[in-house]
Amino acid sequence: PIKHDKKVLEAIGKKLKKNSVALDIVDFGEEDDGKPEKLEALLAAVNNNDSSHIVHVPSGPSALSDVLI
């Protein structure tokens, strides 16, 4: 679960962007209320020239590697 709110994640993303950090996020597991929106906000704050990416993996019987490869 993501314990921080959207504003905190956006602030973290801005700090990472300021330090030229790219971020790749793999969102898997149970869906918490608001988790995708929080992760998208983090990605939007850190993304610079499309250098960061996100993959949402739906819950289910498929292996994580099947979705990523």
CSV table of C-alpha atoms in Angstrom, one decimal:
chain,number,residue,atom,x,y,z
A,1,PRO,CA,0.0,0.0,0.0
A,2,ILE,CA,1.0,3.6,-0.6
A,3,LYS,CA,0.8,5.4,2.7
A,4,HIS,CA,1.7,8.9,1.4
A,5,ASP,CA,-0.9,11.2,-0.2
A,6,LYS,CA,-0.7,12.5,-3.8
A,7,LYS,CA,0.9,15.9,-2.8
A,8,VAL,CA,3.8,14.2,-1.0
A,9,LEU,CA,4.5,11.9,-3.9
A,10,GLU,CA,4.4,14.9,-6.3
A,11,ALA,CA,7.0,16.7,-4.1
A,12,ILE,CA,9.2,13.5,-4.1
A,13,GLY,CA,8.9,13.4,-7.9
A,14,LYS,CA,10.0,17.0,-8.3
A,15,LYS,CA,13.0,16.4,-6.1
A,16,LEU,CA,14.0,13.3,-8.2
A,17,LYS,CA,13.5,15.3,-11.4
A,18,LYS,CA,15.7,18.1,-10.1
A,19,ASN,CA,18.4,15.6,-9.5
A,20,SER,CA,18.0,14.0,-13.0
A,21,VAL,CA,16.6,10.7,-11.7
A,22,ALA,CA,14.5,8.6,-14.1
A,23,LEU,CA,11.9,6.3,-12.5
A,24,ASP,CA,10.3,3.1,-13.8
A,25,ILE,CA,7.3,2.0,-11.8
A,26,VAL,CA,5.7,-1.5,-11.9
A,27,ASP,CA,2.3,-1.4,-10.2
A,28,PHE,CA,1.2,-4.9,-9.2
A,29,GLY,CA,-0.7,-6.6,-6.4
A,30,GLU,CA,-3.9,-5.6,-4.8
A,31,GLU,CA,-5.5,-2.4,-6.0
A,32,ASP,CA,-5.8,0.1,-3.1
A,33,ASP,CA,-8.1,3.0,-3.3
A,34,GLY,CA,-6.3,5.7,-5.3
A,35,LYS,CA,-3.1,3.8,-5.8
A,36,PRO,CA,-3.0,4.2,-9.6
A,37,GLU,CA,-3.7,7.9,-9.4
A,38,LYS,CA,-1.0,8.4,-6.8
A,39,LEU,CA,1.6,6.6,-8.9
A,40,GLU,CA,0.5,8.5,-12.1
A,41,ALA,CA,1.0,11.8,-10.1
A,42,LEU,CA,4.5,10.7,-9.0
A,43,LEU,CA,5.4,9.7,-12.6
A,44,ALA,CA,4.1,13.0,-14.0
A,45,ALA,CA,6.2,15.0,-11.5
A,46,VAL,CA,9.4,13.0,-12.2
A,47,ASN,CA,9.1,12.5,-15.9
A,48,ASN,CA,11.5,14.5,-18.1
A,49,ASN,CA,11.6,14.0,-21.9
A,50,ASP,CA,9.7,10.7,-21.5
A,51,SER,CA,12.5,9.1,-19.5
A,52,SER,CA,10.2,7.5,-16.8
A,53,HIS,CA,7.6,4.9,-17.4
A,54,ILE,CA,4.8,3.0,-15.6
A,55,VAL,CA,3.3,-0.4,-16.1
A,56,HIS,CA,0.0,-1.4,-14.3
A,57,VAL,CA,-0.2,-5.2,-13.9
A,58,PRO,CA,-3.7,-6.4,-13.3
A,59,SER,CA,-4.4,-8.8,-10.5
A,60,GLY,CA,-4.8,-12.4,-11.7
A,61,PRO,CA,-3.2,-15.7,-12.4
A,62,SER,CA,-0.7,-14.4,-15.0
A,63,ALA,CA,2.9,-14.3,-14.0
A,64,LEU,CA,4.5,-10.9,-13.6
A,65,SER,CA,7.2,-11.7,-16.1
A,66,ASP,CA,4.5,-12.5,-18.8
A,67,VAL,CA,3.3,-8.9,-18.5
A,68,LEU,CA,6.7,-7.2,-18.5
A,69,ILE,CA,8.3,-9.1,-21.3
